[in-house]
Tab-separated table of N, CA and C in Angstrom:
chain	number	residue	atom	x	y	z
A	1	VAL	N	-102.828	-7.947	-55.690
A	1	VAL	CA	-102.861	-7.861	-56.658
A	1	VAL	C	-101.702	-7.887	-57.424
A	2	SER	N	-101.943	-8.480	-58.733
A	2	SER	CA	-100.323	-8.424	-59.479
A	2	SER	C	-100.842	-8.721	-60.808
A	3	GLY	N	-99.517	-8.653	-61.593
A	3	GLY	CA	-99.614	-8.622	-63.088
A	3	GLY	C	-100.970	-7.890	-63.877
A	4	GLN	N	-101.510	-8.324	-64.755
A	4	GLN	CA	-102.455	-7.830	-65.187
A	4	GLN	C	-103.422	-7.004	-64.882
A	5	GLU	N	-104.069	-7.524	-63.851
A	5	GLU	CA	-105.070	-6.844	-62.847
A	5	GLU	C	-104.599	-5.436	-62.126
A	6	GLU	N	-103.009	-5.755	-61.645
A	6	GLU	CA	-102.569	-4.270	-61.375
A	6	GLU	C	-102.280	-3.227	-62.369
A	7	LEU	N	-101.910	-3.593	-63.583
A	7	LEU	CA	-101.521	-2.521	-64.633
A	7	LEU	C	-102.962	-1.964	-65.434
A	8	ILE	N	-104.257	-2.474	-65.254
A	8	ILE	CA	-105.626	-2.072	-65.827
A	8	ILE	C	-105.822	-1.087	-65.048
A	9	GLY	N	-106.218	0.278	-65.190
A	9	GLY	CA	-106.550	1.503	-64.466
A	9	GLY	C	-105.244	2.363	-64.022
A	10	ALA	N	-104.085	1.919	-64.388
A	10	ALA	CA	-102.736	2.246	-63.910
A	10	ALA	C	-102.676	3.785	-64.891
A	11	GLN	N	-101.866	4.723	-64.095
A	11	GLN	CA	-101.323	5.782	-64.996
A	11	GLN	C	-99.821	5.619	-65.566
A	12	GLY	N	-100.068	5.891	-66.799
A	12	GLY	CA	-98.474	5.777	-67.589
A	12	GLY	C	-98.001	7.165	-68.117
A	13	MET	N	-97.186	7.594	-68.788
A	13	MET	CA	-96.661	8.654	-69.720
A	13	MET	C	-96.435	8.117	-70.992
A	14	VAL	N	-96.537	9.022	-71.821
A	14	VAL	CA	-96.285	8.507	-73.285
A	14	VAL	C	-94.555	8.983	-73.456
A	15	GLN	N	-93.957	8.118	-73.813
A	15	GLN	CA	-92.374	8.355	-74.225
A	15	GLN	C	-92.256	8.687	-75.635
A	16	ASP	N	-93.195	7.791	-76.702
A	16	ASP	CA	-92.794	8.196	-77.919
A	16	ASP	C	-94.263	7.934	-78.818
A	17	TRP	N	-94.659	8.380	-79.745
A	17	TRP	CA	-96.058	7.823	-80.029
A	17	TRP	C	-96.178	8.410	-81.756
A	18	HIS	N	-96.676	7.586	-82.389
A	18	HIS	CA	-96.670	7.822	-83.965
A	18	HIS	C	-98.060	6.877	-84.634
A	19	ASP	N	-98.866	7.513	-85.014
A	19	ASP	CA	-99.796	6.817	-85.772
A	19	ASP	C	-100.628	5.753	-84.703
A	20	GLY	N	-101.117	6.177	-83.509
A	20	GLY	CA	-101.726	5.369	-82.576
A	20	GLY	C	-100.952	4.075	-81.673
A	21	GLU	N	-99.719	4.380	-82.119
A	21	GLU	CA	-98.742	3.351	-81.393
A	21	GLU	C	-97.548	3.613	-80.946
A	22	GLY	N	-97.088	2.825	-79.939
A	22	GLY	CA	-95.887	3.791	-79.191
A	22	GLY	C	-95.433	2.935	-77.960
A	23	HIS	N	-94.551	3.872	-77.160
A	23	HIS	CA	-94.220	3.194	-76.114
A	23	HIS	C	-94.556	3.917	-74.524
A	24	VAL	N	-94.994	3.422	-73.526
A	24	VAL	CA	-95.855	4.168	-72.267
A	24	VAL	C	-94.725	3.713	-71.192
A	25	LEU	N	-94.355	4.581	-70.430
A	25	LEU	CA	-93.834	4.151	-68.916
A	25	LEU	C	-94.907	4.216	-67.957
A	26	ALA	N	-95.011	2.819	-67.527
A	26	ALA	CA	-96.022	2.204	-66.758
A	26	ALA	C	-95.707	1.558	-65.408
A	27	HIS	N	-95.670	1.956	-64.052
A	27	HIS	CA	-95.377	1.111	-63.259
A	27	HIS	C	-93.803	0.561	-63.122
A	28	SER	N	-92.685	1.771	-63.428
A	28	SER	CA	-91.407	2.304	-63.812
A	28	SER	C	-91.192	1.219	-64.342
A	29	GLU	N	-91.885	0.770	-65.956
A	29	GLU	CA	-91.320	-0.242	-67.036
A	29	GLU	C	-91.858	0.357	-68.302
A	30	ARG	N	-91.130	0.078	-69.393
A	30	ARG	CA	-91.393	0.662	-70.652
A	30	ARG	C	-92.061	-0.628	-71.486
A	31	TRP	N	-93.270	0.176	-71.869
A	31	TRP	CA	-94.122	-0.983	-72.764
A	31	TRP	C	-94.317	-0.662	-73.980
A	32	ASN	N	-94.795	-1.364	-75.109
A	32	ASN	CA	-95.579	-1.111	-76.269
A	32	ASN	C	-96.632	-0.734	-76.101
A	33	ALA	N	-97.404	0.181	-76.336
A	33	ALA	CA	-98.800	0.782	-76.538
A	33	ALA	C	-99.471	1.208	-77.745
A	34	SER	N	-100.894	0.891	-77.824
A	34	SER	CA	-101.860	1.523	-78.734
A	34	SER	C	-102.924	1.912	-78.183
A	35	GLY	N	-103.319	2.979	-79.132
A	35	GLY	CA	-104.450	3.710	-78.398
A	35	GLY	C	-104.754	5.067	-79.750
A	36	ASP	N	-105.321	5.941	-78.996
A	36	ASP	CA	-105.718	7.089	-79.898
A	36	ASP	C	-104.511	7.352	-80.594
A	37	ARG	N	-104.712	8.113	-81.782
A	37	ARG	CA	-103.888	8.395	-82.853
A	37	ARG	C	-103.098	9.633	-82.326
A	38	SER	N	-103.986	10.498	-81.719
A	38	SER	CA	-103.456	11.940	-81.384
A	38	SER	C	-103.033	12.198	-79.810
A	39	LEU	N	-102.547	11.077	-79.288
A	39	LEU	CA	-101.307	10.976	-78.001
A	39	LEU	C	-100.095	11.940	-78.094
A	40	THR	N	-99.565	12.483	-77.391
A	40	THR	CA	-98.123	13.230	-77.752
A	40	THR	C	-97.243	12.772	-76.599
A	41	THR	N	-96.146	12.853	-77.161
A	41	THR	CA	-94.645	12.676	-76.043
A	41	THR	C	-95.030	13.095	-74.739
A	42	GLY	N	-95.050	12.530	-73.745
A	42	GLY	CA	-95.293	13.385	-72.328
A	42	GLY	C	-96.439	13.174	-71.933
A	43	GLN	N	-97.599	12.867	-72.686
A	43	GLN	CA	-98.707	12.942	-72.156
A	43	GLN	C	-99.150	11.902	-71.339
A	44	LEU	N	-100.202	12.120	-70.335
A	44	LEU	CA	-100.250	10.962	-69.378
A	44	LEU	C	-101.663	10.199	-69.874
A	45	VAL	N	-101.713	8.867	-69.623
A	45	VAL	CA	-102.585	8.324	-70.047
A	45	VAL	C	-102.770	7.011	-68.825
A	46	HIS	N	-104.087	6.525	-69.349
A	46	HIS	CA	-104.486	5.357	-68.266
A	46	HIS	C	-104.466	4.152	-68.887
A	47	VAL	N	-104.250	3.109	-68.464
A	47	VAL	CA	-104.297	1.694	-69.023
A	47	VAL	C	-105.739	0.986	-69.271
A	48	THR	N	-105.859	0.778	-69.752
A	48	THR	CA	-107.439	0.068	-70.142
A	48	THR	C	-107.424	-1.322	-70.453
A	49	ALA	N	-106.458	-1.727	-70.929
A	49	ALA	CA	-106.308	-3.345	-71.293
A	49	ALA	C	-104.928	-3.608	-71.447
A	50	LEU	N	-105.241	-4.549	-71.496
A	50	LEU	CA	-103.474	-5.533	-71.906
A	50	LEU	C	-103.694	-6.661	-72.615
A	51	ASP	N	-103.142	-6.503	-74.014
A	51	ASP	CA	-103.245	-7.402	-74.770
A	51	ASP	C	-101.652	-8.324	-75.347
A	52	GLY	N	-101.691	-9.339	-74.444
A	52	GLY	CA	-100.408	-9.498	-74.639
A	52	GLY	C	-99.089	-8.936	-74.078
A	53	LEU	N	-97.968	-8.388	-74.628
A	53	LEU	CA	-97.172	-7.618	-73.794
A	53	LEU	C	-97.604	-6.276	-74.305
A	54	THR	N	-99.119	-5.823	-74.820
A	54	THR	CA	-98.739	-4.333	-75.311
A	54	THR	C	-100.098	-3.862	-74.496
A	55	LEU	N	-99.633	-2.653	-74.109
A	55	LEU	CA	-101.135	-1.996	-73.165
A	55	LEU	C	-101.931	-1.408	-73.939
A	56	LYS	N	-103.184	-1.501	-74.067
A	56	LYS	CA	-103.889	-0.364	-74.565
A	56	LYS	C	-103.947	0.785	-73.626
A	57	VAL	N	-104.241	1.933	-74.486
A	57	VAL	CA	-104.403	3.126	-73.374
A	57	VAL	C	-105.407	4.164	-73.941
A	58	ARG	N	-105.407	5.178	-73.270
A	58	ARG	CA	-106.421	6.090	-73.268
A	58	ARG	C	-105.855	7.272	-72.795
A	59	GLY	N	-105.937	8.652	-73.331
A	59	GLY	CA	-105.537	10.203	-72.749
A	59	GLY	C	-106.275	10.236	-71.454
A	60	ASP	N	-105.271	10.831	-70.702
A	60	ASP	CA	-105.681	11.030	-69.600
A	60	ASP	C	-106.850	12.392	-69.542
A	61	PRO	N	-107.896	12.913	-69.178
A	61	PRO	CA	-108.451	13.948	-69.321
A	61	PRO	C	-108.115	14.918	-68.412
A	62	PHE	N	-107.182	14.951	-67.646
A	62	PHE	CA	-106.942	16.479	-66.722
A	62	PHE	C	-105.426	16.426	-66.882
A	63	PRO	N	-104.750	17.466	-67.211
A	63	PRO	CA	-103.386	17.646	-67.285
A	63	PRO	C	-102.710	17.572	-65.621
A	64	PRO	N	-101.608	17.131	-65.793
A	64	PRO	CA	-100.827	17.320	-64.444
A	64	PRO	C	-100.914	18.146	-63.201
A	65	GLY	N	-101.078	17.698	-62.461
A	65	GLY	CA	-101.283	18.751	-61.220
A	65	GLY	C	-102.635	18.249	-60.157
A	66	PRO	N	-102.846	19.302	-59.520
A	66	PRO	CA	-103.721	18.872	-58.531
A	66	PRO	C	-105.107	18.512	-59.706
A	67	SER	N	-105.674	17.684	-59.064
A	67	SER	CA	-107.391	17.060	-59.585
A	67	SER	C	-108.140	18.543	-59.479
A	68	PRO	N	-109.040	18.540	-60.843
A	68	PRO	CA	-110.175	19.604	-60.751
A	68	PRO	C	-111.227	19.566	-59.311
A	69	SER	N	-111.808	20.620	-58.998
A	69	SER	CA	-112.392	20.165	-58.180
A	69	SER	C	-113.989	21.041	-58.676
A	70	LEU	N	-114.794	20.258	-58.431
A	70	LEU	CA	-116.560	20.674	-58.935
A	70	LEU	C	-116.540	22.152	-58.465
A	71	THR	N	-116.117	22.967	-57.590
A	71	THR	CA	-116.405	23.666	-56.761
A	71	THR	C	-115.583	24.877	-57.475
A	72	GLU	N	-114.805	24.574	-58.370
A	72	GLU	CA	-113.978	25.468	-59.187
A	72	GLU	C	-114.798	26.160	-59.908
A	73	VAL	N	-114.348	27.541	-60.609
A	73	VAL	CA	-115.140	27.768	-61.655
A	73	VAL	C	-114.212	28.515	-62.563
Protein backbone atom coordinates (compact mmCIF):
# COMPACT_ATOMS: atom_id res chain seq x y z
CA VAL A 1 0.00 0.00 0.00
CA SER A 2 1.37 3.42 -0.89
CA GLY A 3 0.40 6.95 -1.74
CA GLN A 4 -3.25 7.93 -1.34
CA GLU A 5 -4.34 4.50 -0.10
CA GLU A 6 -1.82 4.65 2.75
CA LEU A 7 -3.02 8.08 3.92
CA ILE A 8 -6.76 7.33 3.99
CA GLY A 9 -7.60 6.29 7.54
CA ALA A 10 -4.25 7.47 8.91
CA GLN A 11 -4.10 9.38 12.18
CA GLY A 12 -2.64 12.87 12.27
CA MET A 13 -2.27 15.82 14.62
CA VAL A 14 -3.48 19.35 13.97
CA GLN A 15 -0.56 21.81 13.90
CA ASP A 16 -2.61 24.95 13.27
CA TRP A 17 -6.29 25.49 12.43
CA HIS A 18 -8.58 28.37 11.52
CA ASP A 19 -12.06 28.40 10.01
CA GLY A 20 -12.03 24.79 8.76
CA GLU A 21 -8.51 24.82 7.28
CA GLY A 22 -4.96 24.43 8.50
CA HIS A 23 -2.06 22.02 8.68
CA VAL A 24 -1.90 18.45 9.93
CA LEU A 25 1.13 16.28 10.66
CA ALA A 26 0.48 12.81 9.19
CA HIS A 27 3.01 10.12 8.24
CA SER A 28 5.80 12.43 9.46
CA GLU A 29 4.87 15.09 6.90
CA ARG A 30 3.08 18.43 7.19
CA TRP A 31 -0.04 18.59 5.00
CA ASN A 32 -2.58 21.24 4.08
CA ALA A 33 -5.90 20.05 5.48
CA SER A 34 -9.57 20.92 5.63
CA GLY A 35 -12.37 19.67 7.84
CA ASP A 36 -14.56 20.57 10.79
CA ARG A 37 -14.32 24.21 11.83
CA SER A 38 -14.05 23.23 15.51
CA LEU A 39 -10.70 21.39 15.29
CA THR A 40 -7.95 22.75 17.54
CA THR A 41 -4.16 22.73 17.60
CA GLY A 42 -2.86 19.45 19.04
CA GLN A 43 -6.08 17.53 18.36
CA LEU A 44 -5.85 14.05 16.88
CA VAL A 45 -7.65 13.56 13.56
CA HIS A 46 -8.19 10.84 10.98
CA VAL A 47 -7.71 11.33 7.25
CA THR A 48 -10.95 10.63 5.38
CA ALA A 49 -9.93 11.66 1.85
CA LEU A 50 -7.23 13.29 -0.23
CA ASP A 51 -8.04 16.14 -2.62
CA GLY A 52 -4.88 16.85 -4.60
CA LEU A 53 -2.35 17.76 -1.91
CA THR A 54 -4.97 18.61 0.73
CA LEU A 55 -6.09 16.11 3.34
CA LYS A 56 -9.75 15.96 4.35
CA VAL A 57 -9.85 15.18 8.06
CA ARG A 58 -12.30 14.56 10.90
CA GLY A 59 -11.75 14.84 14.61
CA ASP A 60 -10.68 11.71 16.44
CA PRO A 61 -13.59 10.65 18.68
CA PHE A 62 -11.30 9.63 21.54
CA PRO A 63 -8.52 11.54 23.32
CA PRO A 64 -4.93 10.25 23.23
CA GLY A 65 -4.20 7.29 25.48
CA PRO A 66 -5.58 3.78 25.85
CA SER A 67 -8.66 3.00 23.80
CA PRO A 68 -11.86 3.02 25.82
CA SER A 69 -13.28 -0.37 26.66
CA LEU A 70 -16.93 -1.28 26.46
CA THR A 71 -16.59 -2.86 29.91
CA GLU A 72 -15.42 0.40 31.53
CA VAL A 73 -18.16 2.44 33.15
